[in-house]
mmCIF file of C-alpha atoms in Angstrom:
data_model
loop_
_atom_site.group_PDB
_atom_site.id
_atom_site.type_symbol
_atom_site.label_atom_id
_atom_site.label_comp_id
_atom_site.label_asym_id
_atom_site.label_seq_id
_atom_site.Cartn_x
_atom_site.Cartn_y
_atom_site.Cartn_z
ATOM 1 C CA ALA G 196 15.870 -5.136 22.538
ATOM 2 C CA GLU G 197 18.580 -6.278 24.990
ATOM 3 C CA TYR G 198 22.128 -6.677 23.736
ATOM 4 C CA MET G 199 25.036 -7.834 25.974
ATOM 5 C CA GLY G 200 23.352 -6.697 29.142
ATOM 6 C CA ARG G 201 22.160 -3.284 27.993
ATOM 7 C CA MET G 202 19.004 -2.062 26.356
ATOM 8 C CA GLU G 203 19.196 -1.070 22.714
ATOM 9 C CA PRO G 204 16.581 1.372 21.382
ATOM 10 C CA SER G 205 13.959 -0.267 19.168
ATOM 11 C CA LEU G 206 13.871 2.867 17.016
ATOM 12 C CA THR G 207 17.084 3.422 15.098
ATOM 13 C CA VAL G 208 18.329 5.930 12.536
ATOM 14 C CA GLY G 209 18.166 3.150 9.958
ATOM 15 C CA VAL G 210 14.493 2.469 10.692
ATOM 16 C CA VAL G 211 13.684 6.171 10.334
ATOM 17 C CA ALA G 212 15.554 6.421 7.020
ATOM 18 C CA ILE G 213 13.928 3.284 5.594
ATOM 19 C CA THR G 214 10.485 4.500 6.647
ATOM 20 C CA PHE G 215 11.071 7.787 4.824
ATOM 21 C CA ALA G 216 12.217 5.943 1.695
ATOM 22 C CA VAL G 217 9.124 3.717 1.803
ATOM 23 C CA LEU G 218 6.845 6.761 2.136
ATOM 24 C CA LEU G 219 8.479 8.310 -0.935
ATOM 25 C CA VAL G 220 8.032 5.146 -3.004
ATOM 26 C CA ILE G 221 4.382 4.792 -1.961
ATOM 27 C CA TYR G 222 3.712 8.440 -2.795
ATOM 28 C CA HIS G 223 5.180 8.365 -6.292
ATOM 29 C CA VAL G 224 3.901 4.936 -7.305
ATOM 30 C CA GLY G 225 0.449 5.945 -6.068
ATOM 31 C CA GLU G 226 0.495 9.192 -8.046
ATOM 32 C CA PHE G 227 1.391 7.383 -11.241
ATOM 33 C CA GLY G 228 -0.921 4.446 -10.656
ATOM 34 C CA ILE G 229 -4.042 6.501 -9.960
ATOM 35 C CA GLN G 230 -3.459 8.711 -12.988
ATOM 36 C CA TRP G 231 -2.802 5.641 -15.134
ATOM 37 C CA TYR G 232 -6.128 4.199 -14.069
ATOM 38 C CA TYR G 233 -8.290 7.304 -14.470
ATOM 39 C CA ASN G 234 -6.423 9.493 -16.973
ATOM 40 C CA ARG G 235 -4.305 7.184 -19.070
ATOM 41 C CA ARG G 236 -4.187 9.641 -21.965
ATOM 42 C CA GLU G 237 -2.690 12.255 -19.634
ATOM 43 C CA VAL G 238 0.121 10.018 -18.370
ATOM 44 C CA ASN G 239 3.685 11.110 -19.139
ATOM 45 C CA TRP G 240 6.974 11.428 -17.281
ATOM 46 C CA ARG G 241 5.549 14.302 -15.214
ATOM 47 C CA THR G 242 2.971 11.906 -13.782
ATOM 48 C CA TRP G 243 5.663 10.652 -11.397
ATOM 49 C CA VAL G 244 5.615 14.161 -9.853
ATOM 50 C CA ILE G 245 9.397 14.369 -9.751
ATOM 51 C CA THR G 246 10.647 17.859 -10.593
ATOM 52 C CA VAL G 247 13.984 19.588 -10.167
ATOM 53 C CA PRO G 248 12.801 21.722 -7.192
ATOM 54 C CA TYR G 249 11.359 18.576 -5.595
ATOM 55 C CA LEU G 250 14.642 16.691 -6.052
ATOM 56 C CA VAL G 251 16.540 19.604 -4.531
ATOM 57 C CA ALA G 252 14.186 19.702 -1.550
ATOM 58 C CA MET G 253 14.418 15.967 -0.906
ATOM 59 C CA SER G 254 18.208 16.051 -1.340
ATOM 60 C CA VAL G 255 18.422 18.775 1.301
ATOM 61 C CA ALA G 256 16.244 16.661 3.594
ATOM 62 C CA TRP G 257 18.428 13.585 3.153
ATOM 63 C CA ILE G 258 21.628 15.601 3.656
ATOM 64 C CA GLU G 259 20.315 17.247 6.819
ATOM 65 C CA PHE G 260 19.166 13.886 8.143
ATOM 66 C CA GLY G 261 22.564 12.329 7.435
ATOM 67 C CA VAL G 262 24.608 15.142 8.976
ATOM 68 C CA GLU G 263 22.450 15.455 12.072
ATOM 69 C CA SER G 264 22.315 11.673 12.489
ATOM 70 C CA TYR G 265 26.097 11.666 12.624
ATOM 71 C CA LEU G 266 26.413 14.646 14.956
ATOM 72 C CA TYR G 267 23.316 14.218 17.135
ATOM 73 C CA PRO G 268 21.983 10.675 16.618
ATOM 74 C CA ASP G 269 19.736 10.745 19.681
ATOM 75 C CA MET G 270 17.643 13.600 18.304
ATOM 76 C CA LYS G 271 16.627 11.424 15.352
ATOM 77 C CA ILE G 272 15.192 8.530 17.342
ATOM 78 C CA VAL G 273 12.664 10.141 19.659
ATOM 79 C CA PRO G 274 9.602 7.874 19.329
ATOM 80 C CA ALA G 275 7.042 10.618 20.032
ATOM 81 C CA VAL G 276 8.467 12.787 17.245
ATOM 82 C CA PHE G 277 8.844 9.905 14.813
ATOM 83 C CA PHE G 278 5.357 8.480 15.275
ATOM 84 C CA THR G 279 3.702 11.904 15.267
ATOM 85 C CA GLY G 280 5.327 12.709 11.934
ATOM 86 C CA LEU G 281 4.599 9.259 10.529
ATOM 87 C CA GLY G 282 0.954 9.397 11.568
ATOM 88 C CA LEU G 283 0.454 12.824 10.026
ATOM 89 C CA ALA G 284 2.281 11.785 6.850
ATOM 90 C CA ILE G 285 0.027 8.750 6.460
ATOM 91 C CA PHE G 286 -3.025 10.942 7.072
ATOM 92 C CA GLY G 287 -1.892 13.418 4.388
ATOM 93 C CA GLU G 288 -1.143 10.629 1.920
ATOM 94 C CA VAL G 289 -4.497 8.936 2.449
ATOM 95 C CA TRP G 290 -6.320 12.271 2.158
ATOM 96 C CA ARG G 291 -4.571 13.159 -1.105
ATOM 97 C CA LYS G 292 -4.962 9.753 -2.712
ATOM 98 C CA GLY G 293 -8.582 9.546 -1.558
ATOM 99 C CA ALA G 294 -9.300 12.906 -3.180
ATOM 100 C CA MET G 295 -7.593 11.802 -6.398
ATOM 101 C CA ILE G 296 -9.640 8.622 -6.573
ATOM 102 C CA GLN G 297 -12.873 10.446 -5.785
ATOM 103 C CA ALA G 298 -12.248 13.066 -8.469
ATOM 104 C CA GLY G 299 -11.319 10.432 -11.048
ATOM 105 C CA ILE G 300 -10.843 12.004 -14.479
ATOM 106 C CA ALA G 301 -11.308 15.469 -12.973
ATOM 107 C CA PHE G 302 -7.964 15.197 -11.165
ATOM 108 C CA THR G 303 -4.855 15.955 -13.185
ATOM 109 C CA HIS G 304 -1.392 17.152 -12.252
ATOM 110 C CA ASP G 305 -1.554 19.994 -14.762
ATOM 111 C CA ILE G 306 -3.911 22.965 -14.592
ATOM 112 C CA LYS G 307 -6.577 22.667 -17.275
ATOM 113 C CA TYR G 308 -7.867 25.635 -19.256
ATOM 114 C CA HIS G 309 -10.841 23.987 -20.930
ATOM 115 C CA ARG G 310 -13.604 21.821 -19.527
ATOM 116 C CA ARG G 311 -13.413 18.294 -20.870
ATOM 117 C CA ALA G 312 -16.305 15.932 -21.503
ATOM 118 C CA GLY G 313 -17.290 14.281 -18.251
ATOM 119 C CA HIS G 314 -15.487 16.886 -16.159
ATOM 120 C CA ASN G 315 -17.935 17.889 -13.447
ATOM 121 C CA LEU G 316 -17.351 19.948 -10.315
ATOM 122 C CA VAL G 317 -16.718 17.607 -7.390
ATOM 123 C CA SER G 318 -18.071 19.078 -4.156
ATOM 124 C CA THR G 319 -18.776 16.091 -1.905
ATOM 125 C CA GLY G 320 -16.662 13.723 0.153
ATOM 126 C CA PHE G 321 -13.098 14.998 0.452
ATOM 127 C CA TYR G 322 -14.173 18.121 -1.432
ATOM 128 C CA LYS G 323 -17.140 19.033 0.760
ATOM 129 C CA TYR G 324 -15.280 21.452 3.021
ATOM 130 C CA VAL G 325 -11.858 21.717 1.343
ATOM 131 C CA ARG G 326 -11.596 22.926 -2.261
ATOM 132 C CA HIS G 327 -8.142 21.483 -2.799
ATOM 133 C CA PRO G 328 -7.905 18.285 -0.742
ATOM 134 C CA GLY G 329 -5.070 17.055 -2.949
ATOM 135 C CA TYR G 330 -3.001 20.109 -2.115
ATOM 136 C CA PHE G 331 -3.994 19.886 1.544
ATOM 137 C CA GLY G 332 -2.959 16.242 1.673
ATOM 138 C CA TRP G 333 0.368 16.920 -0.010
ATOM 139 C CA PHE G 334 1.085 19.892 2.271
ATOM 140 C CA VAL G 335 0.475 17.727 5.348
ATOM 141 C CA TRP G 336 2.385 14.757 3.908
ATOM 142 C CA ALA G 337 5.490 16.656 2.803
ATOM 143 C CA ASN G 338 5.924 18.670 5.982
ATOM 144 C CA SER G 339 5.119 15.741 8.243
ATOM 145 C CA THR G 340 7.913 13.674 6.703
ATOM 146 C CA GLN G 341 10.325 16.297 8.025
ATOM 147 C CA ILE G 342 8.780 16.059 11.481
ATOM 148 C CA MET G 343 9.261 12.285 11.278
ATOM 149 C CA LEU G 344 12.923 12.783 10.312
ATOM 150 C CA ALA G 345 13.379 15.379 13.088
ATOM 151 C CA ASN G 346 14.757 17.759 10.444
ATOM 152 C CA PRO G 347 14.185 21.258 11.877
ATOM 153 C CA ILE G 348 15.906 23.122 9.036
ATOM 154 C CA SER G 349 14.156 21.187 6.266
ATOM 155 C CA LEU G 350 10.815 21.460 8.064
ATOM 156 C CA LEU G 351 11.102 25.249 8.082
ATOM 157 C CA LEU G 352 12.191 25.327 4.427
ATOM 158 C CA PHE G 353 9.469 22.877 3.373
ATOM 159 C CA LEU G 354 6.802 24.919 5.151
ATOM 160 C CA MET G 355 7.940 28.191 3.569
ATOM 161 C CA VAL G 356 8.460 26.937 0.029
ATOM 162 C CA SER G 357 5.374 24.714 -0.161
ATOM 163 C CA TRP G 358 3.159 27.417 1.317
ATOM 164 C CA TYR G 359 4.389 29.992 -1.187
ATOM 165 C CA PHE G 360 3.906 27.523 -4.068
ATOM 166 C CA PHE G 361 0.231 27.093 -3.182
ATOM 167 C CA PHE G 362 -0.179 30.783 -2.380
ATOM 168 C CA ASP G 363 0.856 31.479 -5.978
ATOM 169 C CA ARG G 364 -0.849 28.516 -7.675
ATOM 170 C CA ILE G 365 -4.280 28.333 -6.042
ATOM 171 C CA PRO G 366 -5.589 31.803 -7.053
ATOM 172 C CA TYR G 367 -4.461 31.200 -10.647
ATOM 173 C CA GLU G 368 -6.030 27.745 -10.763
ATOM 174 C CA GLU G 369 -9.273 28.994 -9.264
ATOM 175 C CA ARG G 370 -9.580 31.673 -11.924
ATOM 176 C CA GLN G 371 -9.508 28.902 -14.498
ATOM 177 C CA LEU G 372 -12.108 26.914 -12.560
ATOM 178 C CA GLU G 373 -14.376 29.950 -12.318
ATOM 179 C CA SER G 374 -14.138 30.408 -16.070
ATOM 180 C CA MET G 375 -15.156 26.768 -16.557
ATOM 181 C CA PHE G 376 -17.890 26.428 -13.934
ATOM 182 C CA GLY G 377 -19.005 30.037 -13.385
ATOM 183 C CA GLU G 378 -21.405 30.696 -10.509
ATOM 184 C CA GLU G 379 -21.408 27.041 -9.519
ATOM 185 C CA TYR G 380 -17.735 27.326 -8.561
ATOM 186 C CA ARG G 381 -18.113 30.749 -6.948
ATOM 187 C CA ALA G 382 -20.875 29.377 -4.716
ATOM 188 C CA TYR G 383 -18.667 26.403 -3.890
ATOM 189 C CA LYS G 384 -15.832 28.751 -2.901
ATOM 190 C CA ARG G 385 -18.074 30.645 -0.501
ATOM 191 C CA ARG G 386 -18.836 27.555 1.566
ATOM 192 C CA THR G 387 -15.357 25.981 1.601
ATOM 193 C CA VAL G 388 -11.733 26.720 2.486
ATOM 194 C CA SER G 389 -8.762 26.319 0.186
ATOM 195 C CA GLY G 390 -7.086 23.731 2.386
ATOM 196 C CA ILE G 391 -3.828 25.671 2.754
ATOM 197 C CA PRO G 392 -3.479 27.947 5.826
ATOM 198 C CA PHE G 393 -3.899 31.659 5.091
ATOM 199 C CA VAL G 394 -4.498 31.133 1.387
ATOM 200 C CA HIS G 395 -7.799 32.824 0.613
ATOM 201 C CA THR G 396 -9.175 33.702 -2.820
#
């Protein structure tokens, strides 16, 4: 846009910040809404997927974005960086929500220790090649938001912390799934990947 004889950038710090806020709202409302539809009995305050570590992480991201926007505003409005991060974040969100919808009642935010009625192993669609498409989608979404914000420090922290979370959680969860589905799940594991880089079980 042209303003008083000079060109103003169409991408601004405000646009980047609002886009991030919108992505957060869509993520959390979607998490709650899908669980409400398929697993209404499971719905509680945790269904919003807002935990203390998550709040700390997002607070760090907002603080870094604010400080760097003040000190180095130009680094926050590089279109190639912004749209790459936004595109990947949308991809991760769609992948996660698609996997949740496909799994239906089989998808819950808490690890289950007993097989419920109607709980069958899902191994098609989003689950055909990736055992944990929900985790994969979240991993892509969360880290891509930091690319979009051009937050180098938060991106590194997000990558490290989220990877370690899944490195610890996936083997434990898969032991529970093996106890529920037996050889069916072990065969499924052999022909798929976990969805998180370098996490093998």
